[in-house]
Short mmCIF file of C-alpha atoms and ligand atoms in Angstrom, two decimals:
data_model
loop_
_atom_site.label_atom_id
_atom_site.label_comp_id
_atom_site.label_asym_id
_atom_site.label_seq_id
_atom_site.Cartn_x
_atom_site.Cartn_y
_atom_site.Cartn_z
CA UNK A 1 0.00 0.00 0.00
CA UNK A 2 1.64 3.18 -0.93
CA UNK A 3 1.07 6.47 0.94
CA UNK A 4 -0.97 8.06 -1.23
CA UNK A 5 -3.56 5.17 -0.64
CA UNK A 6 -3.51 5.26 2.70
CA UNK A 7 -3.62 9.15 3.43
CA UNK A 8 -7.10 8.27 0.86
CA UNK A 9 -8.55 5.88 3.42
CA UNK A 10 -7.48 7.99 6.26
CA UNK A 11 -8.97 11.40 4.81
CA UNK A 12 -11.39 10.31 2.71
CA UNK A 13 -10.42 11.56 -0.98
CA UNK A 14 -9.35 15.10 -0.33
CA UNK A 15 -5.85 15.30 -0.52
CA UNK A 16 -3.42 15.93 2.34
CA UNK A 17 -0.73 18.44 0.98
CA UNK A 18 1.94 19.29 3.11
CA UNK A 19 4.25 22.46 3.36
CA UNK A 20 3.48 25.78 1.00
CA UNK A 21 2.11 25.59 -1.85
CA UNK A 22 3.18 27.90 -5.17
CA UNK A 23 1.43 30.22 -7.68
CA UNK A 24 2.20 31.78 -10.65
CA UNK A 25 0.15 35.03 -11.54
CA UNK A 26 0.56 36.97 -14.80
CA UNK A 27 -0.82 41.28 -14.28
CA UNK A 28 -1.46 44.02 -16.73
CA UNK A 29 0.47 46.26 -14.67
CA UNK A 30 3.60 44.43 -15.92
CA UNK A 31 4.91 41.52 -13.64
CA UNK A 32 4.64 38.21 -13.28
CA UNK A 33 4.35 37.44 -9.42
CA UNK A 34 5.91 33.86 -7.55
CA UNK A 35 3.09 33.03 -4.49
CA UNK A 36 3.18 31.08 -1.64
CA UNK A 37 0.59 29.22 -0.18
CA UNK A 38 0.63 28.69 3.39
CA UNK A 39 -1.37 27.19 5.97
CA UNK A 40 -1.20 27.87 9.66
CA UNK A 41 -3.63 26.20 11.97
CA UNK A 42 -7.04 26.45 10.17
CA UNK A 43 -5.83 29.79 8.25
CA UNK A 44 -4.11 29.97 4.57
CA UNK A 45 -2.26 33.32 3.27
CA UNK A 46 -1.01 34.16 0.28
CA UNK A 47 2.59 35.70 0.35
CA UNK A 48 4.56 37.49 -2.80
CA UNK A 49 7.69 35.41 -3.38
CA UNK A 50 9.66 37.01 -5.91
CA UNK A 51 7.91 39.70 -8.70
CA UNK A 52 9.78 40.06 -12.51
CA UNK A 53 8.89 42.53 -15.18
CA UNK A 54 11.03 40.62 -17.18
CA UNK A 55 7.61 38.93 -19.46
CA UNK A 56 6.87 42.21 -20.75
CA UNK A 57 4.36 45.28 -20.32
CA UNK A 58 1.06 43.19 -20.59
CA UNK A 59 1.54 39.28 -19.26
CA UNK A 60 -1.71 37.45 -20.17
CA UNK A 61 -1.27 34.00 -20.04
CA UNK A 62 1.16 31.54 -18.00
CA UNK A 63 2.22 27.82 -18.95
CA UNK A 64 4.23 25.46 -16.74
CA UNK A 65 6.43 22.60 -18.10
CA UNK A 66 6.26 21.24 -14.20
CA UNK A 67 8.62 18.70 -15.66
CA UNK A 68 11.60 20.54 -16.25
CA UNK A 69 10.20 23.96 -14.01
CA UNK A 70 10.39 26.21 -16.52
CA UNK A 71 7.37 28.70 -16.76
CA UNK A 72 6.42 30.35 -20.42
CA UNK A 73 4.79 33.49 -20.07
CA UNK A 74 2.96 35.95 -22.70
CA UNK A 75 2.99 39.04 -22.84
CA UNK A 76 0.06 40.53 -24.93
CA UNK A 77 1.55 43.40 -26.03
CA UNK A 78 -1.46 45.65 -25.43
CA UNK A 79 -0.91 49.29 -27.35
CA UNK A 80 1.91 48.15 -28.84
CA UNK A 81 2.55 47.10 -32.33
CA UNK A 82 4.48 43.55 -31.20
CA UNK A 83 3.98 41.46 -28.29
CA UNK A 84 6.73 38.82 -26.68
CA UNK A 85 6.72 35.51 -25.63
CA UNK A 86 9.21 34.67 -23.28
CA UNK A 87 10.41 31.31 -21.11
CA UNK A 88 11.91 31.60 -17.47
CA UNK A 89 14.01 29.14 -15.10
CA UNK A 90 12.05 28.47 -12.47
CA UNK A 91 14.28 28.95 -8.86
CA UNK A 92 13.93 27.58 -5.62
CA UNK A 93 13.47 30.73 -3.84
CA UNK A 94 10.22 31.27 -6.21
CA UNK A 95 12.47 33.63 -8.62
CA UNK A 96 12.41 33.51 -12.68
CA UNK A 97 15.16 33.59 -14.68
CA UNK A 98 14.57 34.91 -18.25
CA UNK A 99 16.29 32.41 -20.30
CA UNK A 100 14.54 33.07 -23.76
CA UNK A 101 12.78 35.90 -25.69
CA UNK A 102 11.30 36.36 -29.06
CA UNK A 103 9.06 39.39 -30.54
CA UNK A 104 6.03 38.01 -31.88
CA UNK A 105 2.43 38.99 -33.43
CA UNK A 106 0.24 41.42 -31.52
CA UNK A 107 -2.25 39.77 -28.67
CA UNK A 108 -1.17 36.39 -27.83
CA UNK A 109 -3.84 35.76 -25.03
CA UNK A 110 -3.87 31.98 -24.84
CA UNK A 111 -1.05 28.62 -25.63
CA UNK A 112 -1.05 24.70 -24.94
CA UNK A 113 2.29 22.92 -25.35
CA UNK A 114 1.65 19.71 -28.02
CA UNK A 115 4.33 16.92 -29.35
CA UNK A 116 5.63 14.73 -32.21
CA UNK A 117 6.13 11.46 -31.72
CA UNK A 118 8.75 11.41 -34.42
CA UNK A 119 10.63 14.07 -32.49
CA UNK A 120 10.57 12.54 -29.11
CA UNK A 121 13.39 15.15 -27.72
CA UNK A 122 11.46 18.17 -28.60
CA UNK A 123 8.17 19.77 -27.51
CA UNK A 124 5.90 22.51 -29.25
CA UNK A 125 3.78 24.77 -28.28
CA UNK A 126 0.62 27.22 -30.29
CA UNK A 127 0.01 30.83 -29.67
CA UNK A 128 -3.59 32.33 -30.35
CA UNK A 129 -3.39 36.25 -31.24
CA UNK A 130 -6.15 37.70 -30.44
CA UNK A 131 -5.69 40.87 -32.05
CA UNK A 132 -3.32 39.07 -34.46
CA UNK A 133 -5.88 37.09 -35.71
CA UNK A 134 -3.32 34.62 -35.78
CA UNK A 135 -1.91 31.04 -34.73
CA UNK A 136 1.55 31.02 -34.22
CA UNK A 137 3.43 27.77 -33.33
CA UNK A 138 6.98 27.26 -31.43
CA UNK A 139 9.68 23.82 -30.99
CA UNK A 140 11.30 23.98 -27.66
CA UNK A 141 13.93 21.96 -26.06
CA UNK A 142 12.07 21.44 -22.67
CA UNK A 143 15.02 20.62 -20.71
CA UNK A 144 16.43 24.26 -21.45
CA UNK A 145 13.68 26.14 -22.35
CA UNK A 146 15.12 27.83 -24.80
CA UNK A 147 12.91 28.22 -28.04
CA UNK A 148 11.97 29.21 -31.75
CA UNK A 149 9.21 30.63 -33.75
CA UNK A 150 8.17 27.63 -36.52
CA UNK A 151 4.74 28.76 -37.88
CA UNK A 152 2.58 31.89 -38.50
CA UNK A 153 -1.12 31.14 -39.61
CA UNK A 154 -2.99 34.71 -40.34
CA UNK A 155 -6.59 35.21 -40.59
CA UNK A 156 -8.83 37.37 -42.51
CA UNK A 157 -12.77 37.50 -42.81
CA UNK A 158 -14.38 39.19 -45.71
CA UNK A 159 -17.19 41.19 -43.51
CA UNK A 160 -17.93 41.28 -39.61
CA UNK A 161 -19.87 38.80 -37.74
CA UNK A 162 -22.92 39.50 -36.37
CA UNK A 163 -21.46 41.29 -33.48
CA UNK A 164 -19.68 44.10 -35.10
CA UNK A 165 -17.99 45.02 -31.79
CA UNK A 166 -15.80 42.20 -31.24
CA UNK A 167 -16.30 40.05 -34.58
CA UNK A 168 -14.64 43.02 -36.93
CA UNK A 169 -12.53 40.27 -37.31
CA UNK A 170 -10.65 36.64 -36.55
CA UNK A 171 -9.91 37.06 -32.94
CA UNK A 172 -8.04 33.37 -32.07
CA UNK A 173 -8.46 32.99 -28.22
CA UNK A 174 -8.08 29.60 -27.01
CA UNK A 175 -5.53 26.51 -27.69
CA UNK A 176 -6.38 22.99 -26.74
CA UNK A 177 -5.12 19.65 -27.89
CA UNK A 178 -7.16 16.60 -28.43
CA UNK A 179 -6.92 13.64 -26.29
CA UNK A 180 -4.95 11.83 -29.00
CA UNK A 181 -2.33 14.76 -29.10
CA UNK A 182 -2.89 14.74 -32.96
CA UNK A 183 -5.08 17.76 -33.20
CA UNK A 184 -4.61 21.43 -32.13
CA UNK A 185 -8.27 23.29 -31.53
CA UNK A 186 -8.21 27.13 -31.50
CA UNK A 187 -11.87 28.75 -30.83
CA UNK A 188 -12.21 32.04 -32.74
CA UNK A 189 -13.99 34.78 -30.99
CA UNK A 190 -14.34 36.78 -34.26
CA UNK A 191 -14.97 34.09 -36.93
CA UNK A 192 -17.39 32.04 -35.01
CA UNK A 193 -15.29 28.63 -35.40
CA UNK A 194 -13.02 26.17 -34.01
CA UNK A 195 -10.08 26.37 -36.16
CA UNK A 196 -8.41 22.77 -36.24
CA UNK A 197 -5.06 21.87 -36.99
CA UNK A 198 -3.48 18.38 -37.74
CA UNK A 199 0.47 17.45 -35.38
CA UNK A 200 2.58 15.88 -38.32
CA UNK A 201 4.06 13.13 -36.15
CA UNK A 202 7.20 13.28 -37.93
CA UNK A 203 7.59 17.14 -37.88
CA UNK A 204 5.50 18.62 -35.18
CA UNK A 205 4.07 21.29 -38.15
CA UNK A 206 0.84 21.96 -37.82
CA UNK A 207 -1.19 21.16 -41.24
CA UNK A 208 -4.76 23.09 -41.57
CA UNK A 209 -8.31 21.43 -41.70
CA UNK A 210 -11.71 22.34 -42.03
CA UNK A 211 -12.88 24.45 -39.01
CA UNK A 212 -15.98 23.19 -36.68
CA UNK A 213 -18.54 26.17 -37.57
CA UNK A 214 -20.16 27.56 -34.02
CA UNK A 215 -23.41 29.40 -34.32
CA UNK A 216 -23.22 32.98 -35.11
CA UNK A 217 -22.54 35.66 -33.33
CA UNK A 218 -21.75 33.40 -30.09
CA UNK A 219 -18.03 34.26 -30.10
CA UNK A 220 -15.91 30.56 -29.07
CA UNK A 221 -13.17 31.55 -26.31
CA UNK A 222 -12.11 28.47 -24.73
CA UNK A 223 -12.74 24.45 -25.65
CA UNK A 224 -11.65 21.37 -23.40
CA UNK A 225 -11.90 17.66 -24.25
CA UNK A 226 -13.70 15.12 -21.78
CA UNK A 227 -12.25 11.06 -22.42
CA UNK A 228 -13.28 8.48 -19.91
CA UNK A 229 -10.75 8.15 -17.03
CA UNK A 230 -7.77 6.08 -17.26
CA UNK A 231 -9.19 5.36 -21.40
CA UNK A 232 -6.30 4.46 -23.24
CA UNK A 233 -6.03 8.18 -25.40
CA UNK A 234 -5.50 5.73 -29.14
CA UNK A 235 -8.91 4.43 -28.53
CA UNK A 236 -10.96 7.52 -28.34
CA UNK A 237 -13.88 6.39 -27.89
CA UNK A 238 -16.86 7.99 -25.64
CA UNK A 239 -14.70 11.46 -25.73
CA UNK A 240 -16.77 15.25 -25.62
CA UNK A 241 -15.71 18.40 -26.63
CA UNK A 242 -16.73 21.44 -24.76
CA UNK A 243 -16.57 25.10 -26.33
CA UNK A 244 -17.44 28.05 -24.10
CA UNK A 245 -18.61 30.64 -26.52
CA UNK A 246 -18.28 34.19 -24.52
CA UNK A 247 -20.50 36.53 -26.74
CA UNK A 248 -23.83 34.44 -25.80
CA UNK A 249 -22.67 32.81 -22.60
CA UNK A 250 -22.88 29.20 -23.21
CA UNK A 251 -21.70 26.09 -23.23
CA UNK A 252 -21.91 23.65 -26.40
CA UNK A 253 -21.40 20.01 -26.04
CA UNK A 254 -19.96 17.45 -28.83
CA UNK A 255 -19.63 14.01 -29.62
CA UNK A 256 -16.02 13.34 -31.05
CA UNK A 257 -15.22 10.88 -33.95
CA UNK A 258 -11.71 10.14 -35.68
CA UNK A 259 -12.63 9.17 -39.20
CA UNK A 260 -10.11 6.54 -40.77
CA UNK A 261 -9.25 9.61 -43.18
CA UNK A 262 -7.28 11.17 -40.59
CA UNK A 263 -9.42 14.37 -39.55
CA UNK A 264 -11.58 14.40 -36.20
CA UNK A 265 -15.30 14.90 -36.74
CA UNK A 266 -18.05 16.69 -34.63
CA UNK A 267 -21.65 16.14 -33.90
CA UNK A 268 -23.61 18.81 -32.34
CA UNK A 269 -24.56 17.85 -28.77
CA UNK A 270 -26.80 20.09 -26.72
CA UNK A 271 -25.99 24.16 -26.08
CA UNK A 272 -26.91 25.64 -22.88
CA UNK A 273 -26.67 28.93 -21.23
CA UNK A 274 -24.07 29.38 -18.51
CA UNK A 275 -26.47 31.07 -16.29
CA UNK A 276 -28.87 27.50 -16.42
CA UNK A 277 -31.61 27.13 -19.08
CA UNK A 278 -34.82 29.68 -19.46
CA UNK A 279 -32.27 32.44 -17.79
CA UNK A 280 -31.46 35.54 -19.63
CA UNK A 281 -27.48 36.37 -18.91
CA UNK A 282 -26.80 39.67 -17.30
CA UNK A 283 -26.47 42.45 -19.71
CA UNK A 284 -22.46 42.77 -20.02
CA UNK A 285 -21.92 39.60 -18.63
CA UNK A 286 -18.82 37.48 -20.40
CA UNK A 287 -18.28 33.94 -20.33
CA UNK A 288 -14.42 32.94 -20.04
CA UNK A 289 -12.81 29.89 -18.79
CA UNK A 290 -13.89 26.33 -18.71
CA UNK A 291 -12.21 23.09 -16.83
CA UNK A 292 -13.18 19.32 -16.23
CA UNK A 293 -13.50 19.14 -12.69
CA UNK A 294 -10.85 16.69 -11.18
CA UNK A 295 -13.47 13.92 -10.48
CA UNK A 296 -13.93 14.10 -14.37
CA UNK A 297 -17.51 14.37 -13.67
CA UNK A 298 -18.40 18.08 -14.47
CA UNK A 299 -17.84 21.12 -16.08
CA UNK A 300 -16.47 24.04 -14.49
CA UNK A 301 -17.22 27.46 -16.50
CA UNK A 302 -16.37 31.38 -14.76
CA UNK A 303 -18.88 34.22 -15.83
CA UNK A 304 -17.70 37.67 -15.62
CA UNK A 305 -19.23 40.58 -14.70
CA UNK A 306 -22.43 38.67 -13.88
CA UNK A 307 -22.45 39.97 -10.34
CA UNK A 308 -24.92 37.01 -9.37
CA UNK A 309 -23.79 37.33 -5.56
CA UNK A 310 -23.91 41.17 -5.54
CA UNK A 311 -21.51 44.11 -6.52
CA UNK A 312 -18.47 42.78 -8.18
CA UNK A 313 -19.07 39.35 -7.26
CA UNK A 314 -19.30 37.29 -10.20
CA UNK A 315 -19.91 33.49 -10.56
CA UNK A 316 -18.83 29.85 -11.22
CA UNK A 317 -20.95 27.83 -13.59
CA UNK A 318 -21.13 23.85 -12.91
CA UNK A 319 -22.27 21.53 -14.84
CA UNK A 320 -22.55 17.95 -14.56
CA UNK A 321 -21.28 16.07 -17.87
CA UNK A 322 -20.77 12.20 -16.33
CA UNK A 323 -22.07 10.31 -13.64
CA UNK A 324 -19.39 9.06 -10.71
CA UNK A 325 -18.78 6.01 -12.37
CA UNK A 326 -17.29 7.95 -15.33
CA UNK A 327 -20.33 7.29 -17.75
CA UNK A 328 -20.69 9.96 -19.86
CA UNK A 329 -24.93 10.64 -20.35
CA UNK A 330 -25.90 11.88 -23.84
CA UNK A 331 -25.30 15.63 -22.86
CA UNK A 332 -24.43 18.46 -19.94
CA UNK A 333 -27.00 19.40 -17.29
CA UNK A 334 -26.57 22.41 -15.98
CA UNK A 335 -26.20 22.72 -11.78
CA UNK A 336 -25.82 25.39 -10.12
CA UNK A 337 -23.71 29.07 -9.67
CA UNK A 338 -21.33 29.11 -7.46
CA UNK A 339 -19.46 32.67 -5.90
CA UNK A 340 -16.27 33.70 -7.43
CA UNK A 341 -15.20 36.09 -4.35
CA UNK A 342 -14.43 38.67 -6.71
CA UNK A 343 -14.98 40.58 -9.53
CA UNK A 344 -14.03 39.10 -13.64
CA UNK A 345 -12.62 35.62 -12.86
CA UNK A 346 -10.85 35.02 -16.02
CA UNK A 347 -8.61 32.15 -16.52
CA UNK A 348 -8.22 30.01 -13.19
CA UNK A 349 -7.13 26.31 -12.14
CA UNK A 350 -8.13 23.56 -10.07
CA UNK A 351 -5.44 21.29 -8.70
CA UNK A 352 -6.85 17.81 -7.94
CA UNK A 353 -3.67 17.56 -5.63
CA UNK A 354 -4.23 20.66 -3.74
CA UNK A 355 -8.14 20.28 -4.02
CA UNK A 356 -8.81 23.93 -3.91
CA UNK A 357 -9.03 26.53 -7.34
CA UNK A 358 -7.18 29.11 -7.98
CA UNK A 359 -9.15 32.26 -9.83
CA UNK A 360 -7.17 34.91 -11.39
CA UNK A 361 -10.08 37.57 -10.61
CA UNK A 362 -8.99 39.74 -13.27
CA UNK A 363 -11.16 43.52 -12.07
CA UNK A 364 -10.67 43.04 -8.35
CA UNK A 365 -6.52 42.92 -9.25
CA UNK A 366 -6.94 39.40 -7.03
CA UNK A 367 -5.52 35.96 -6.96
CA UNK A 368 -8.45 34.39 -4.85
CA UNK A 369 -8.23 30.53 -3.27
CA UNK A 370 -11.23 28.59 -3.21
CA UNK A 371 -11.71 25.12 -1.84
CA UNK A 372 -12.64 22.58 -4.30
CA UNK A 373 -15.15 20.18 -2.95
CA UNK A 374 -14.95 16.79 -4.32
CA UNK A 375 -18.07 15.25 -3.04
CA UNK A 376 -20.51 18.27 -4.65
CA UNK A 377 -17.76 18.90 -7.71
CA UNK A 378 -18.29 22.68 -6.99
CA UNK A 379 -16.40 25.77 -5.38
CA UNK A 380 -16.48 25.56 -1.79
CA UNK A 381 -15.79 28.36 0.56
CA UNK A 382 -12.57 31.31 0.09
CA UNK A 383 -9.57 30.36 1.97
CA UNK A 384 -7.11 33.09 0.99
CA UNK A 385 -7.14 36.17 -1.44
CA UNK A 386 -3.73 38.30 -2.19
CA UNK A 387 -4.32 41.95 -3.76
CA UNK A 388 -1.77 42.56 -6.48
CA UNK A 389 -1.20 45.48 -8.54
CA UNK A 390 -3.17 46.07 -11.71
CA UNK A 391 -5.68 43.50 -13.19
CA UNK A 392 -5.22 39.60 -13.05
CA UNK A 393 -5.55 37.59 -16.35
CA UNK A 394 -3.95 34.33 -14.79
CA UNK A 395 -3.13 32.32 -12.20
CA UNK A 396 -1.70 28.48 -11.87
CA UNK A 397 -0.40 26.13 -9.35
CA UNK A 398 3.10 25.41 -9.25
CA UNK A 399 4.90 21.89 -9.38
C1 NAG B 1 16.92 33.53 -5.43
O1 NAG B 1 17.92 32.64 -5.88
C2 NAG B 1 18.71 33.12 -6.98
C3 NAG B 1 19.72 32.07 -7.35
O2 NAG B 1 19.14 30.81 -7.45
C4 NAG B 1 19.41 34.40 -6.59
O3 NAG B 1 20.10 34.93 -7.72
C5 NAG B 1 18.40 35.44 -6.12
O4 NAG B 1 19.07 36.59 -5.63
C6 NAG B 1 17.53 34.86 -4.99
N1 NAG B 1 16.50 35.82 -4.70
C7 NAG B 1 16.13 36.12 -3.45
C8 NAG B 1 15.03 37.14 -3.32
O5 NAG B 1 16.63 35.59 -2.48
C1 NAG B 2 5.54 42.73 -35.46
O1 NAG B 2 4.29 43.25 -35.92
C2 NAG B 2 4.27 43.51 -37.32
C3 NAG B 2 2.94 44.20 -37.63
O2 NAG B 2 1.88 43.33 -37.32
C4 NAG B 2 4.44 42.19 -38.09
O3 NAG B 2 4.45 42.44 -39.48
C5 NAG B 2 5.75 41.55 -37.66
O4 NAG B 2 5.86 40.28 -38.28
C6 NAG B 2 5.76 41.37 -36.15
N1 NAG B 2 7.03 40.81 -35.71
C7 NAG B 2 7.15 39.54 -35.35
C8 NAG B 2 8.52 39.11 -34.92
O5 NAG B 2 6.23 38.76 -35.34
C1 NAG B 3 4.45 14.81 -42.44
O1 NAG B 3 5.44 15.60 -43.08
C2 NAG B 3 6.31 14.83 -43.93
C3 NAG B 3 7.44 15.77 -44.37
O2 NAG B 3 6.91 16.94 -44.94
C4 NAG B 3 5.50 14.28 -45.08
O3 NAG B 3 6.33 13.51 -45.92
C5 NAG B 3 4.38 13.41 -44.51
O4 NAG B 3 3.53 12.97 -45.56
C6 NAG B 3 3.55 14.18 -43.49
N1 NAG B 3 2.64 13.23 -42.83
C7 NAG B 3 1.33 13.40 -42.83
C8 NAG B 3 0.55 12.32 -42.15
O5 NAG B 3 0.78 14.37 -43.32
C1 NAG B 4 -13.21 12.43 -43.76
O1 NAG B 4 -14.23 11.49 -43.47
C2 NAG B 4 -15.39 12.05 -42.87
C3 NAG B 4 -16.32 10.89 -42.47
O2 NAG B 4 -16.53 10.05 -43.53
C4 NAG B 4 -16.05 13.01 -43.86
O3 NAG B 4 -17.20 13.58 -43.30
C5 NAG B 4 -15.04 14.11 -44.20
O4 NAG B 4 -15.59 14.97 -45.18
C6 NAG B 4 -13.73 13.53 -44.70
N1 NAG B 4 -12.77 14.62 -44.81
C7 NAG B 4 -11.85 14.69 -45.75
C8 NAG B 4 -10.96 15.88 -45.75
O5 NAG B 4 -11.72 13.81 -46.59
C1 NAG B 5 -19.65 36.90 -2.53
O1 NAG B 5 -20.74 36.04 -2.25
C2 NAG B 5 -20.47 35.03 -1.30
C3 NAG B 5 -21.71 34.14 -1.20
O2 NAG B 5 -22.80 34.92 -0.84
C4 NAG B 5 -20.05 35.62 0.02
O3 NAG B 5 -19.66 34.59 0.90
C5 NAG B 5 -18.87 36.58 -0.19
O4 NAG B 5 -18.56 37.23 1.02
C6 NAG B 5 -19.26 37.61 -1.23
N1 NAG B 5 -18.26 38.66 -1.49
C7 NAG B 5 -16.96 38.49 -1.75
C8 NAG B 5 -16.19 39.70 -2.13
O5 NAG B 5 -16.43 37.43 -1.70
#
């Protein structure tokens, strides 16, 4: 019996972790902050261990290799004409160590690290530019960090979509890879679809395919795939693919097929509102993130500026999208809203390990911790919050 077995049968299936914990949070005000989460008696805090500037003036997006600790960080280059991408050495003390940078395409805003088989040395990662209206892809050597610029995919669309506002053109804002690792998914705010990209196994280059259309005017942000737990990933069968779709606040379900031609097929599942079905979302409200809950059993989606549990307290969307035995039923089922302590919670994470979530709450400039409660699959209560300067786009847990 190892330990982790028996700390399960003595605590029931929330995790025990011992000693601090560590977060990564990216601001708009320019740094990139190292956290430590600590726990004295029933009390957590949240400490600042070590701040850079070095990402850039805009860091929206973070991405660990927990591997090899080394933490990539974008920087979305807000107001100016180029943005940066940039990888750091991850030190004990919490401090980052630049190790590479390279000027890239305006607005990278979201990036998910993929692999060749062919190239079993190397990783890659894609970049979606939101005001780039771009994909741009990357081959790293993970053990260094150090990386280069492979691919640039640009974007045009004839006219706007049907919400002139944001959909004056391809705004890329999300990057996911299949369960397979042979596809690369990139919602498009501003062109209404998935845009889907084949791994060559030998290269790592991504190769183009026809994009999964999402109804108009809905605005896809961010997708993730659902696969039966512990399913061998070359089978495939039984998996879902979930697309949050900001611009009409919901979430759209579908069945996933690989077709012996090579490409990965779609079939519309069910759509439903983030806010629960027959409710009208609140004017200026934004869907943003989306996770599979660590019990792979539901759906975890943040609304912004929603302000469900009064002034600049926003909300947490769950939805329950397999039973406890892992069965998948035909579609999502919408569950209940959950506080976010805070005001915007953009991108966050929930660490099975830790079993809590971390929410970057992007307009109350807070990295808020919120207990993860396995038995419900919802938010529980807030154990720590940490005010940082300027607005939060992201926050993850550390190795
Ligand atoms: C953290 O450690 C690095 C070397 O690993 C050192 O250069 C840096 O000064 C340390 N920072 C602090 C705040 O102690
Ligand atoms: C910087 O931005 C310009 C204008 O969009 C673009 O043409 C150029 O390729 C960008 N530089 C890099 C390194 O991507
Ligand atoms: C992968 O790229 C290589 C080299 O360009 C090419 O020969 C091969 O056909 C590609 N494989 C697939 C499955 O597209
Ligand atoms: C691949 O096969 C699927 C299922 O038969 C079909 O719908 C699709 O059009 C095919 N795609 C290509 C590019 O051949
Ligand atoms: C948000 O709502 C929850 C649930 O009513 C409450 O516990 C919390 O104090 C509220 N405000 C903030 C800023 O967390």
């Amino acid at each position: 019996m190892n330990l982790f077995y028996l700390a399960t049968l003595l605590f029931g299936s929330s995790v025990i972790a011992s000693g601090p914990s560590r977060l990564y949070a990216a601001s708009y005000a320019g740094t990139v902050s190292s956290l430590s989460l600590t726990k004295s008696g029933p009390n957590y805090e949240l400490t600042t261990l070590s701040q850079t500037t070095d990402c850039g003036t805009s860091p929206s997006w973070l991405m660990l290799d927990k591997q090899n600790e080394v933490l990539y960080c974008l920087d979305e280059g807000v107001d100016l004409p180029n943005a940066t991408l940039t990888s750091f050495q991850i030190k004990s003390n919490g401090s980052l160590a630049r190790i590479t940078q390279l000027s890239t395409l305006s607005g990278p805003v979201a990036s998910e690290f993929y692999s060749a088989p062919g190239l079993p040395g190397r990783k890659f990662f894609a970049v979606a530019h939101y005001s780039g209206s771009a994909v741009t892809t990357y081959t790293l050597d993970p053990a260094s960090g150090h990386f280069d610029h492979v691919q640039t995919f640009t974007f045009e669309m004839a006219a706007p979509g049907p919400v002139p506002a944001r959909q004056d053109a391809p705004h890329p804002h999300g990057v996911t890879v299949d369960p397979t690792g042979q596809f690369v998914l990139v919602p498009d705010l501003g062109a209404d679809l998935v845009r889907i990209f084949y791994i060559n196994s030998s290269t790592g280059l991504l190769e183009q395919q026809q994009s999964l259309v999402a109804p108009p005017g809905s605005g896809p942000r961010h997708a993730v795939f659902w696969s039966p737990k512990k399913a061998d990933p070359s089978q495939a069968h039984n998996v879902r693919f979930y697309l949050v779709t900001e611009l009409d606040n919901h979430l759209n379900s579908f069945e996933v097929t690989y077709p012996a031609n090579g490409t990965i097929a779609f079939s519309k599942g069910q759509r439903e509102n983030t806010y629960g079905e027959g409710s009208t979302p609140p004017v200026g409200s934004k869907a943003a993130g989306i996770a599979i809950s660590p019990e792979n059993n539901h759906v975890v989606i943040s609304n912004r500026n929603d302000e469900t549990f009064g002034p600049a307290n926003d909300s947490i969307a769950i939805f329950s999208s397999a039973d406890r035995k892992g069965q998948s039923p035909t579609d999502v089922c919408f569950v209940d809203l959950y506080p976010a302590y805070g005001s915007f919670p953009r991108q966050f994470e929930i660490s099975s390990r830790e079993g809590k979530v971390a929410l970057a709450l992007q307009n109350s400039h807070e990295v808020a911790i919120v207990e993860w409660n396995d038995k419900t699959g919802s938010p529980g209560s807030l154990l720590a919050v940490k005010s940082l300067d300027g607005e939060i786009p992201a926050v993850i847990w550390g190795a």
